Backbone as ProteinMPNN parsed JSONL, in Angstrom:
{"seq_chain_A": "MKTDRTSGVSGAVTWGLLAAWAANDLEEIATMAGWLRTARSELKDRLPWVPDRVWERADLTQREVNTAIALMGVLVAAAAADGARTGGRSAFFRTTLAGFGLHGVVHLAQSAAYGGYTPGVATSPTVVVPYSLWALRRLRAAGIPVGGARATAAGLAFLPVAVAGVHAAARVLARPRTPGA", "coords_chain_A": {"N_chain_A": [[0.651, -0.945, 0.109], [0.453, 2.275, -1.001], [2.154, 5.006, 0.543], [1.576, 8.37, 1.411], [4.901, 10.758, 1.416], [4.714, 12.503, 3.344], [2.9, 12.73, 4.782], [1.939, 10.548, 5.649], [-0.197, 9.568, 4.917], [-2.065, 6.313, 3.472], [-2.738, 5.901, 0.366], [-4.956, 4.044, 0.602], [-6.651, 5.415, 2.488], [-7.713, 7.519, 1.206], [-8.696, 7.049, -1.098], [-10.183, 5.273, -0.252], [-12.544, 6.164, 0.701], [-14.394, 6.507, -1.655], [-14.593, 4.499, -2.358], [-15.895, 3.087, -0.616], [-18.074, 5.085, -0.479], [-18.902, 3.929, -2.826], [-19.941, 1.18, -2.762], [-22.01, 1.601, -0.691], [-23.95, 3.3, -1.786], [-24.339, 1.759, -4.268], [-26.515, -0.048, -3.468], [-28.259, 1.372, -2.668], [-29.107, 2.508, -4.498], [-29.803, -0.085, -5.792], [-32.062, -0.465, -4.341], [-33.67, 2.196, -3.493], [-35.855, 3.528, -4.753], [-37.886, 1.669, -5.579], [-38.505, 0.783, -2.931], [-38.8, 3.739, -1.391], [-41.832, 3.79, -3.242], [-43.026, 1.488, -2.09], [-43.019, 2.37, 0.803], [-44.137, 4.419, 0.652], [-46.983, 5.278, 1.847], [-47.368, 4.121, 4.364], [-45.227, 5.908, 5.024], [-46.558, 8.407, 5.182], [-48.545, 7.634, 6.663], [-47.713, 7.849, 9.505], [-46.167, 10.385, 9.381], [-47.742, 12.491, 9.652], [-47.86, 15.345, 9.291], [-46.018, 15.909, 7.483], [-46.115, 18.145, 4.584], [-47.533, 17.598, 1.933], [-46.358, 17.994, -0.767], [-44.017, 17.503, 0.138], [-43.915, 14.668, -0.295], [-44.694, 14.146, -2.63], [-42.279, 15.446, -3.945], [-40.372, 13.245, -2.816], [-41.191, 11.166, -4.193], [-39.465, 8.924, -6.316], [-38.389, 8.238, -10.016], [-36.66, 5.58, -11.017], [-34.403, 6.175, -12.603], [-34.149, 9.32, -11.602], [-32.909, 8.41, -9.511], [-30.926, 6.902, -10.201], [-29.325, 9.267, -11.597], [-29.115, 10.77, -9.131], [-27.81, 9.588, -7.837], [-25.267, 9.04, -9.34], [-24.322, 11.736, -9.44], [-23.682, 12.509, -6.904], [-21.32, 10.558, -7.023], [-19.496, 12.063, -8.254], [-19.088, 14.441, -6.81], [-17.997, 13.305, -4.26], [-15.719, 11.345, -5.704], [-14.427, 13.939, -6.062], [-13.105, 15.172, -3.585], [-11.886, 12.86, -2.947], [-10.197, 12.36, -4.755], [-9.353, 15.017, -4.089], [-8.334, 14.678, -1.681], [-6.474, 12.17, -1.971], [-4.354, 14.175, -3.284], [-3.612, 15.819, -1.249], [-2.666, 14.473, 0.619], [-4.102, 13.82, 2.385], [-5.144, 15.555, 3.617], [-6.592, 17.929, 3.143], [-9.592, 19.672, 3.562], [-11.259, 19.515, 2.042], [-11.865, 16.998, 1.58], [-11.93, 16.071, 4.578], [-13.876, 16.921, 5.345], [-15.781, 15.807, 3.611], [-15.153, 13.136, 4.264], [-16.406, 13.105, 7.267], [-18.616, 14.06, 7.056], [-19.909, 11.704, 5.218], [-19.587, 9.551, 6.833], [-21.165, 10.169, 9.032], [-23.634, 10.182, 7.696], [-24.171, 7.583, 7.305], [-24.347, 6.619, 10.185], [-27.193, 8.612, 10.102], [-28.573, 6.792, 8.517], [-28.546, 4.482, 10.039], [-30.018, 5.427, 11.665], [-32.5, 5.879, 10.774], [-33.384, 3.935, 10.041], [-34.087, 2.588, 12.413], [-35.733, 4.182, 13.643], [-37.975, 3.694, 11.498], [-38.155, 1.101, 11.796], [-37.587, -0.985, 10.098], [-36.12, -1.958, 7.627], [-34.544, 0.239, 5.565], [-32.949, 2.845, 3.185], [-29.492, 1.572, 2.036], [-29.02, 1.069, 4.379], [-28.124, -1.617, 5.347], [-25.191, -1.406, 3.911], [-24.58, 0.566, 5.754], [-23.674, -0.035, 8.861], [-21.804, -2.091, 7.987], [-19.905, -1.317, 5.955], [-19.414, 2.184, 5.869], [-19.443, 2.88, 8.182], [-17.71, 1.642, 9.504], [-15.567, 1.989, 7.836], [-14.947, 4.617, 7.375], [-14.791, 5.395, 10.35], [-12.326, 3.994, 10.402], [-10.561, 5.255, 8.733], [-10.91, 7.885, 9.717], [-8.759, 7.182, 12.183], [-6.816, 6.626, 10.941], [-5.972, 9.306, 9.538], [-5.662, 10.739, 12.123], [-3.697, 9.379, 13.237], [-1.18, 9.722, 11.435], [-1.184, 12.658, 12.177], [-3.091, 14.436, 11.531], [-5.326, 16.966, 11.682], [-8.853, 16.328, 11.781], [-11.013, 16.298, 13.611], [-13.82, 17.488, 16.555], [-15.76, 19.681, 17.222], [-16.424, 21.971, 15.477], [-15.455, 20.302, 12.901], [-17.511, 18.059, 12.746], [-19.952, 20.183, 12.842], [-19.499, 21.039, 10.456], [-19.452, 19.075, 8.643], [-22.329, 18.015, 9.296], [-23.55, 20.076, 7.71], [-22.991, 20.169, 5.513], [-23.432, 17.62, 4.606], [-26.924, 17.484, 4.01], [-26.928, 19.346, 2.401], [-25.525, 18.788, 0.037], [-27.158, 16.329, -0.609], [-29.831, 17.392, -0.949], [-28.757, 19.469, -3.15], [-27.68, 17.471, -5.316], [-30.15, 16.007, -5.367], [-31.854, 17.84, -6.464], [-30.487, 19.094, -9.041], [-30.969, 16.268, -9.952], [-33.166, 15.685, -10.823], [-34.17, 17.759, -12.001], [-32.336, 16.871, -14.527], [-33.073, 14.27, -14.969], [-35.557, 14.389, -15.988], [-37.971, 13.587, -18.397], [-37.442, 13.414, -21.894], [-38.942, 15.374, -24.274], [-39.898, 15.131, -28.017], [-39.216, 17.473, -29.511], [-39.386, 19.954, -28.179]], "CA_chain_A": [[0.231, 0.011, -0.123], [1.648, 3.421, -0.684], [1.893, 6.312, 1.767], [2.048, 9.957, 0.733], [5.63, 10.77, 2.418], [4.637, 13.735, 4.217], [1.33, 12.682, 5.838], [1.877, 8.695, 6.061], [-1.41, 8.182, 4.678], [-1.987, 5.842, 2.287], [-4.596, 6.018, -0.639], [-6.336, 3.562, 0.996], [-7.199, 6.3, 3.309], [-8.373, 8.769, 0.32], [-9.551, 6.167, -1.957], [-11.514, 4.054, 0.312], [-13.955, 6.923, 0.683], [-14.979, 6.359, -2.888], [-14.955, 2.68, -2.513], [-16.863, 2.7, 0.876], [-19.013, 4.971, -1.454], [-19.943, 3.185, -3.957], [-20.383, -0.134, -1.714], [-23.368, 2.104, 0.032], [-24.665, 3.2, -3.249], [-24.677, 0.422, -5.512], [-26.957, -1.036, -2.012], [-29.287, 2.392, -2.657], [-29.895, 2.443, -6.381], [-30.987, -1.1, -6.388], [-32.97, -0.102, -3.629], [-34.258, 3.342, -3.352], [-36.958, 4.091, -5.828], [-38.76, 0.686, -5.023], [-38.712, 1.263, -1.385], [-40.176, 4.457, -1.537], [-42.671, 3.995, -3.634], [-43.477, 1.124, -1.351], [-42.664, 2.483, 1.827], [-44.767, 5.912, 1.24], [-47.821, 5.017, 2.29], [-46.926, 4.116, 5.81], [-44.64, 7.02, 6.125], [-47.371, 9.538, 5.591], [-49.564, 7.572, 7.728], [-46.521, 8.283, 10.432], [-45.657, 11.851, 9.578], [-49.383, 13.183, 9.036], [-47.432, 16.808, 9.768], [-45.325, 16.548, 6.268], [-46.738, 18.441, 4.161], [-47.978, 16.725, 0.276], [-45.884, 18.389, -1.787], [-42.852, 16.513, 0.111], [-43.979, 13.469, -0.633], [-44.289, 14.506, -4.418], [-40.436, 15.169, -3.881], [-39.638, 12.24, -2.524], [-41.377, 9.601, -5.891], [-38.088, 9.049, -7.367], [-38.139, 7.653, -10.61], [-34.945, 4.666, -10.752], [-33.192, 7.195, -13.557], [-33.689, 10.121, -10.659], [-32.036, 7.462, -8.499], [-29.54, 6.847, -10.446], [-28.873, 10.191, -11.514], [-28.701, 11.968, -8.011], [-26.459, 9.286, -6.795], [-24.164, 9.489, -10.045], [-23.982, 13.45, -9.152], [-22.826, 12.492, -5.603], [-20.399, 9.984, -6.793], [-18.852, 13.237, -9.083], [-18.391, 14.914, -5.741], [-17.067, 12.109, -3.738], [-14.544, 11.425, -6.096], [-13.312, 14.851, -6.504], [-13.055, 14.576, -2.659], [-11.245, 11.611, -2.516], [-8.94, 12.95, -5.281], [-8.431, 15.971, -3.24], [-7.539, 14.332, 0.263], [-5.329, 12.248, -2.068], [-3.967, 15.64, -3.688], [-3.267, 16.586, -0.513], [-2.113, 13.298, 1.313], [-5.364, 13.388, 4.154], [-4.949, 17.105, 4.432], [-7.322, 18.798, 1.941], [-10.247, 20.285, 4.501], [-12.744, 19.069, 1.398], [-11.526, 15.661, 2.192], [-12.04, 15.611, 5.986], [-15.446, 16.966, 5.753], [-16.552, 14.56, 3.281], [-15.187, 11.803, 4.853], [-16.946, 13.202, 8.536], [-20.286, 13.914, 6.482], [-19.753, 10.712, 5.145], [-19.688, 9.056, 7.938], [-22.443, 11.233, 10.018], [-24.828, 9.798, 7.151], [-24.53, 5.738, 7.882], [-25.019, 6.555, 11.516], [-28.139, 8.69, 9.822], [-29.001, 5.534, 7.894], [-29.332, 3.754, 11.051], [-31.194, 5.93, 12.88], [-33.629, 6.116, 9.939], [-33.964, 2.238, 10.566], [-34.434, 2.262, 14.007], [-37.073, 5.04, 13.521], [-39.235, 2.986, 10.797], [-38.717, -0.046, 12.052], [-37.087, -1.982, 9.715], [-34.918, -1.585, 6.357], [-34.269, 1.618, 4.646], [-31.893, 1.98, 1.372], [-28.57, 2.016, 3.057], [-28.904, 0.452, 6.126], [-27.455, -2.621, 5.084], [-24.033, -1.457, 4.085], [-23.93, 1.374, 6.992], [-22.907, -0.459, 9.816], [-20.536, -2.79, 7.541], [-18.747, -0.715, 5.181], [-19.514, 3.061, 6.092], [-18.939, 3.306, 9.889], [-16.51, 1.033, 9.66], [-14.414, 2.566, 6.908], [-14.796, 6.292, 8.567], [-13.731, 5.467, 11.677], [-10.637, 3.637, 10.358], [-10.186, 6.681, 7.812], [-10.122, 9.167, 10.625], [-7.698, 7.327, 12.915], [-5.129, 6.739, 10.457], [-5.55, 10.773, 9.509], [-5.016, 11.079, 13.318], [-2.342, 8.801, 13.456], [-0.774, 11.023, 10.512], [-1.381, 13.825, 12.83], [-3.927, 14.979, 10.423], [-6.528, 17.247, 12.432], [-9.752, 15.043, 12.121], [-12.349, 16.439, 14.273], [-13.786, 18.651, 17.171], [-17.716, 19.927, 16.869], [-16.402, 22.417, 14.273], [-15.686, 19.485, 11.784], [-18.667, 17.865, 12.58], [-20.684, 20.487, 12.526], [-19.279, 21.308, 8.772], [-20.117, 17.642, 7.807], [-23.882, 17.938, 9.225], [-23.97, 20.905, 7.48], [-22.696, 19.758, 4.1], [-24.482, 16.376, 4.09], [-27.94, 17.818, 3.852], [-26.495, 20.075, 1.309], [-25.074, 18.229, -1.178], [-28.182, 15.365, -0.895], [-30.599, 18.065, -1.647], [-28.517, 19.676, -4.344], [-27.814, 16.279, -6.399], [-31.617, 15.435, -5.726], [-32.607, 18.784, -7.114], [-30.266, 18.671, -10.436], [-31.1, 15.044, -11.438], [-35.005, 16.181, -11.066], [-33.849, 18.843, -14.1], [-31.561, 16.103, -15.703], [-33.564, 13.031, -15.301], [-36.508, 14.416, -16.849], [-38.172, 12.606, -20.061], [-37.232, 14.367, -22.786], [-39.642, 15.418, -25.269], [-39.39, 15.545, -28.6], [-39.39, 18.781, -30.402], [-39.191, 20.321, -26.946]], "C_chain_A": [[0.8, 1.35, -0.068], [1.363, 4.197, 0.081], [2.914, 7.336, 1.327], [3.236, 9.801, 1.677], [5.517, 11.764, 3.621], [3.633, 13.663, 4.992], [1.452, 11.006, 6.672], [0.43, 8.491, 5.789], [-1.487, 7.754, 3.452], [-3.019, 6.212, 1.204], [-5.57, 5.407, -0.569], [-7.729, 4.311, 1.834], [-7.992, 7.246, 2.527], [-9.098, 8.024, -0.438], [-10.964, 5.384, -1.693], [-12.326, 5.192, 0.095], [-14.71, 6.625, -0.827], [-15.203, 4.826, -3.216], [-16.125, 2.388, -1.94], [-18.213, 3.69, 0.233], [-20.154, 4.431, -2.251], [-20.286, 2.105, -3.147], [-22.046, 0.412, -1.278], [-24.042, 2.58, -1.05], [-25.126, 2.617, -4.395], [-26.057, -0.183, -4.193], [-28.607, -0.022, -2.761], [-29.717, 2.227, -3.761], [-30.365, 0.853, -6.395], [-31.835, -1.154, -4.856], [-34.068, 0.664, -3.172], [-35.415, 3.536, -3.911], [-37.762, 3.017, -6.163], [-39.328, 0.532, -3.782], [-39.764, 2.272, -1.154], [-41.521, 4.538, -2.162], [-43.747, 2.422, -2.541], [-44.161, 0.993, 0.234], [-43.699, 4.093, 2.01], [-45.898, 5.866, 1.818], [-48.009, 5.095, 3.958], [-46.416, 5.391, 6.176], [-45.721, 8.23, 5.99], [-47.955, 9.195, 6.281], [-48.636, 8.139, 9.254], [-46.178, 9.166, 10.682], [-47.223, 12.385, 8.808], [-49.329, 14.953, 8.642], [-46.922, 17.153, 8.205], [-46.192, 16.74, 5.811], [-46.86, 17.264, 2.182], [-46.912, 17.034, -0.448], [-44.356, 17.828, -1.379], [-42.505, 15.324, -0.268], [-44.253, 13.125, -2.07], [-43.083, 14.321, -4.002], [-40.098, 13.682, -4.131], [-40.146, 10.77, -3.397], [-40.253, 10.103, -6.415], [-38.298, 8.342, -7.912], [-36.27, 6.727, -10.577], [-34.088, 5.531, -11.955], [-33.038, 8.775, -12.374], [-32.738, 9.979, -9.811], [-30.692, 7.416, -8.397], [-28.485, 7.882, -10.949], [-28.616, 11.147, -10.667], [-27.795, 10.882, -7.375], [-24.857, 9.492, -7.698], [-23.464, 11.202, -9.717], [-23.453, 13.313, -7.9], [-21.585, 11.422, -6.139], [-19.194, 11.115, -7.986], [-18.183, 13.87, -7.664], [-17.621, 14.445, -4.721], [-16.071, 11.925, -4.585], [-13.431, 12.417, -6.061], [-13.081, 15.113, -4.926], [-11.788, 13.416, -1.966], [-9.818, 11.991, -3.356], [-8.084, 14.362, -4.453], [-7.717, 15.641, -2.44], [-6.402, 13.551, -1.061], [-3.853, 12.767, -3.092], [-2.608, 15.67, -2.513], [-2.561, 15.29, 1.178], [-3.256, 13.293, 2.208], [-5.761, 15.142, 3.968], [-6.288, 18.24, 4.089], [-9.141, 18.936, 3.112], [-11.719, 19.721, 3.49], [-12.983, 17.761, 1.699], [-12.41, 15.111, 3.422], [-13.173, 15.947, 6.079], [-16.127, 16.338, 5.069], [-16.764, 13.252, 3.317], [-16.289, 12.081, 6.697], [-18.53, 13.16, 7.946], [-20.641, 12.6, 6.077], [-20.331, 9.145, 6.041], [-20.898, 9.079, 8.82], [-23.504, 10.267, 8.867], [-24.917, 8.042, 6.642], [-24.871, 6.101, 9.349], [-26.595, 7.33, 11.075], [-29.185, 7.55, 9.35], [-29.71, 4.742, 9.099], [-30.141, 4.16, 12.117], [-32.938, 6.137, 12.311], [-34.294, 4.91, 10.186], [-34.377, 2.154, 11.672], [-35.937, 3.194, 14.386], [-38.29, 4.532, 12.336], [-39.348, 2.068, 11.233], [-38.171, -1.063, 11.391], [-36.127, -1.58, 8.401], [-35.309, -0.8, 5.957], [-33.252, 1.386, 3.958], [-30.654, 2.882, 2.486], [-28.177, 1.745, 3.508], [-27.706, -0.284, 6.276], [-25.55, -2.568, 4.981], [-23.372, -0.443, 4.971], [-22.956, 1.292, 7.867], [-21.486, -1.515, 8.643], [-19.236, -2.351, 6.887], [-18.655, 0.749, 5.832], [-19.007, 3.773, 7.293], [-17.972, 2.917, 10.383], [-14.889, 1.416, 9.255], [-14.295, 4.466, 7.703], [-14.515, 6.205, 9.301], [-12.193, 4.843, 11.478], [-9.654, 4.736, 9.826], [-9.85, 7.568, 9.162], [-9.08, 8.553, 11.826], [-6.413, 7.255, 12.154], [-4.498, 7.966, 10.498], [-4.952, 11.071, 11.417], [-3.637, 10.575, 13.559], [-1.176, 9.355, 12.67], [-0.775, 12.214, 11.056], [-2.252, 14.904, 12.664], [-4.924, 15.631, 11.702], [-7.792, 16.471, 11.783], [-11.194, 15.958, 12.411], [-12.739, 17.975, 15.317], [-15.668, 19.256, 16.851], [-17.596, 20.783, 15.844], [-16.686, 21.285, 12.86], [-16.513, 18.48, 11.603], [-19.989, 18.255, 12.428], [-20.886, 20.991, 10.858], [-19.891, 20.228, 7.998], [-21.685, 17.342, 8.255], [-23.726, 19.357, 8.429], [-24.271, 20.333, 5.829], [-23.747, 18.882, 3.044], [-25.979, 16.681, 3.252], [-28.325, 18.607, 2.355], [-26.229, 19.888, -0.189], [-25.998, 17.628, -1.247], [-28.825, 16.499, -1.849], [-30.347, 18.947, -3.137], [-28.708, 18.691, -5.498], [-29.705, 16.091, -6.559], [-32.21, 16.051, -6.935], [-32.52, 18.538, -8.669], [-30.667, 17.159, -10.893], [-32.577, 15.081, -11.186], [-34.903, 16.923, -12.353], [-33.449, 17.635, -15.021], [-32.181, 14.925, -15.885], [-34.949, 12.726, -15.918], [-36.969, 13.996, -17.948], [-37.891, 13.826, -20.443], [-38.769, 14.861, -23.534], [-39.63, 15.89, -26.479], [-40.023, 16.509, -29.522], [-39.29, 19.97, -28.883], [-37.537, 21.093, -26.715]], "O_chain_A": [[1.594, 1.619, 0.834], [0.19, 4.211, 0.454], [4.113, 7.378, 1.051], [3.107, 9.033, 2.631], [6.184, 11.726, 4.655], [3.446, 14.493, 5.881], [1.158, 10.571, 7.786], [-0.185, 7.525, 6.241], [-1.152, 8.401, 2.459], [-4.059, 6.831, 1.432], [-6.664, 5.599, -1.1], [-8.939, 4.094, 1.89], [-8.934, 7.804, 3.09], [-10.291, 8.324, -0.497], [-12.008, 5.067, -2.264], [-12.925, 5.112, -0.977], [-15.935, 6.565, -0.721], [-15.828, 4.242, -4.101], [-17.082, 1.747, -2.374], [-19.338, 3.213, 0.374], [-21.381, 4.422, -2.349], [-21.422, 2.341, -2.737], [-23.061, -0.246, -1.505], [-25.083, 1.933, -1.165], [-26.007, 2.894, -5.209], [-26.404, -1.268, -4.658], [-29.646, -0.526, -3.188], [-30.834, 1.745, -3.946], [-31.362, 0.6, -7.071], [-32.139, -2.283, -4.472], [-35.095, 0.234, -2.647], [-36.197, 3.835, -3.008], [-38.495, 3.255, -7.123], [-40.496, 0.192, -3.59], [-40.954, 2.117, -0.878], [-42.347, 5.307, -1.669], [-44.968, 2.47, -2.393], [-45.028, 0.287, 0.749], [-43.93, 4.701, 3.055], [-45.876, 6.758, 2.666], [-48.64, 5.934, 4.601], [-46.78, 6.018, 7.171], [-45.626, 9.074, 6.881], [-48.343, 10.092, 7.03], [-49.231, 8.929, 9.987], [-45.786, 9.393, 11.827], [-47.52, 12.554, 7.626], [-50.162, 15.645, 8.057], [-47.191, 18.219, 7.653], [-47.21, 16.091, 6.052], [-46.119, 16.41, 1.697], [-46.396, 16.005, -0.883], [-43.52, 17.677, -2.27], [-41.389, 14.871, -0.523], [-44.066, 12.021, -2.581], [-42.694, 13.199, -3.681], [-39.718, 13.096, -5.145], [-39.649, 9.649, -3.292], [-40.003, 11.231, -6.84], [-38.561, 7.308, -7.297], [-35.166, 7.156, -10.241], [-32.884, 5.275, -11.976], [-31.931, 9.31, -12.304], [-31.944, 10.811, -9.372], [-29.806, 7.608, -7.564], [-27.266, 7.725, -10.888], [-28.065, 12.198, -10.992], [-27.059, 11.209, -6.444], [-23.777, 9.859, -7.235], [-22.296, 11.577, -9.811], [-22.568, 14.144, -7.697], [-20.633, 11.575, -5.374], [-18.121, 10.648, -8.368], [-16.974, 13.809, -7.439], [-16.654, 15.077, -4.295], [-15.121, 12.552, -4.117], [-12.213, 12.237, -6.038], [-12.109, 15.811, -5.215], [-11.148, 13.314, -0.919], [-8.684, 11.961, -2.877], [-6.896, 14.633, -4.281], [-6.578, 16.083, -2.289], [-5.406, 14.247, -1.261], [-2.848, 12.162, -3.464], [-1.386, 15.602, -2.641], [-2.195, 15.52, 2.33], [-3.132, 12.343, 2.982], [-6.83, 15.634, 4.331], [-6.722, 19.145, 4.802], [-9.699, 17.843, 3.215], [-12.854, 19.552, 3.935], [-14.091, 17.344, 2.036], [-13.229, 14.192, 3.434], [-13.801, 15.343, 6.948], [-17.231, 16.063, 5.539], [-17.633, 12.482, 2.906], [-16.825, 11.077, 7.164], [-19.414, 12.392, 8.325], [-21.713, 12.2, 6.531], [-21.099, 8.199, 5.86], [-21.487, 8.08, 9.234], [-24.26, 9.533, 9.504], [-25.632, 7.533, 5.779], [-26.003, 5.712, 9.635], [-27.495, 6.736, 11.668], [-30.35, 7.45, 9.734], [-30.897, 4.435, 9.211], [-30.708, 3.593, 13.051], [-33.998, 6.375, 12.889], [-35.484, 4.791, 10.478], [-35.318, 1.372, 11.805], [-36.865, 2.92, 15.148], [-39.417, 5.025, 12.374], [-40.51, 1.674, 11.332], [-38.186, -2.15, 11.969], [-35.358, -0.638, 8.59], [-36.531, -0.769, 5.814], [-32.632, 0.325, 3.881], [-30.659, 3.894, 3.187], [-26.95, 1.832, 3.551], [-26.683, -0.011, 6.903], [-24.771, -3.283, 5.612], [-22.152, -0.35, 5.114], [-21.904, 1.924, 7.962], [-20.283, -1.352, 8.845], [-18.07, -2.708, 7.057], [-17.652, 0.76, 6.545], [-18.391, 4.833, 7.406], [-17.342, 3.386, 11.331], [-13.777, 1.312, 9.773], [-13.488, 5.069, 8.411], [-13.611, 7.013, 9.515], [-11.192, 5.098, 12.148], [-8.523, 5.055, 10.192], [-8.714, 7.856, 9.539], [-8.524, 9.434, 12.483], [-5.301, 7.647, 12.506], [-3.388, 8.226, 10.96], [-3.87, 11.586, 11.699], [-2.675, 11.216, 13.981], [-0.123, 9.457, 13.3], [-0.273, 13.056, 10.312], [-2.295, 15.956, 13.302], [-5.262, 14.883, 12.62], [-7.289, 15.739, 10.93], [-12.125, 16.197, 11.642], [-12.286, 19.103, 15.122], [-16.447, 18.792, 16.019], [-18.513, 20.671, 15.03], [-17.631, 21.307, 12.071], [-16.488, 17.881, 10.527], [-20.945, 17.546, 12.11], [-21.919, 21.228, 10.233], [-20.62, 20.338, 7.012], [-22.291, 16.477, 7.622], [-24.067, 20.019, 9.41], [-25.319, 20.154, 5.208], [-24.336, 18.981, 1.968], [-26.193, 16.245, 2.121], [-29.29, 18.586, 1.592], [-26.553, 20.523, -1.192], [-26.488, 18.064, -2.289], [-28.577, 16.64, -3.047], [-31.2, 19.135, -4.005], [-29.526, 18.831, -6.408], [-30.343, 16.06, -7.611], [-32.754, 15.542, -7.915], [-33.393, 18.136, -9.437], [-30.682, 16.872, -12.09], [-33.104, 14.036, -11.568], [-35.437, 16.703, -13.44], [-34.049, 17.385, -16.066], [-31.942, 14.369, -16.957], [-35.452, 11.653, -16.25], [-36.069, 14.044, -18.787], [-37.961, 14.905, -19.855], [-39.753, 14.425, -22.937], [-39.38, 17.095, -26.513], [-41.081, 16.379, -30.138], [-38.959, 21.086, -29.283], [-37.194, 21.497, -25.604]]}, "name": "protein", "num_of_chains": 1, "seq": "MKTDRTSGVSGAVTWGLLAAWAANDLEEIATMAGWLRTARSELKDRLPWVPDRVWERADLTQREVNTAIALMGVLVAAAAADGARTGGRSAFFRTTLAGFGLHGVVHLAQSAAYGGYTPGVATSPTVVVPYSLWALRRLRAAGIPVGGARATAAGLAFLPVAVAGVHAAARVLARPRTPGA"}
């Protein structure tokens, strides 16, 4: 495993973000659109205060799911590349890593609240959380600052913004094209 001489961080730490993300998102590609279709009525019953427009937005086609995941993949690949370029010192990489790990915890909380399977939960305790904790330990061991309230807050803020952004872009990009339009 090649190690960056200046930081002691291997490519497995930085490019591992992209690999762990791919494992989690392959699960989401395979399950999200169908799960949303089948769980929507139960979720609406459990959460009656959520406006109908939110449920309409949550009705994703497979094409929208695929597009959103591809767009997020570009973002995660850019973060992993920046992490590799800087030996793990990039704030972009570290914030994305923190957001990724927190997103795994969110998957677990969603499934606990739902009382069953939700897309992404199978790979969260098996890939997302273990990789994130391991990568953070490797960064700390290399003397790279990784945490504290500020980094956690940045990761928490970055995650919903990134998810909302890719889903909004996917809705536009995945819209069926009409001939002559």
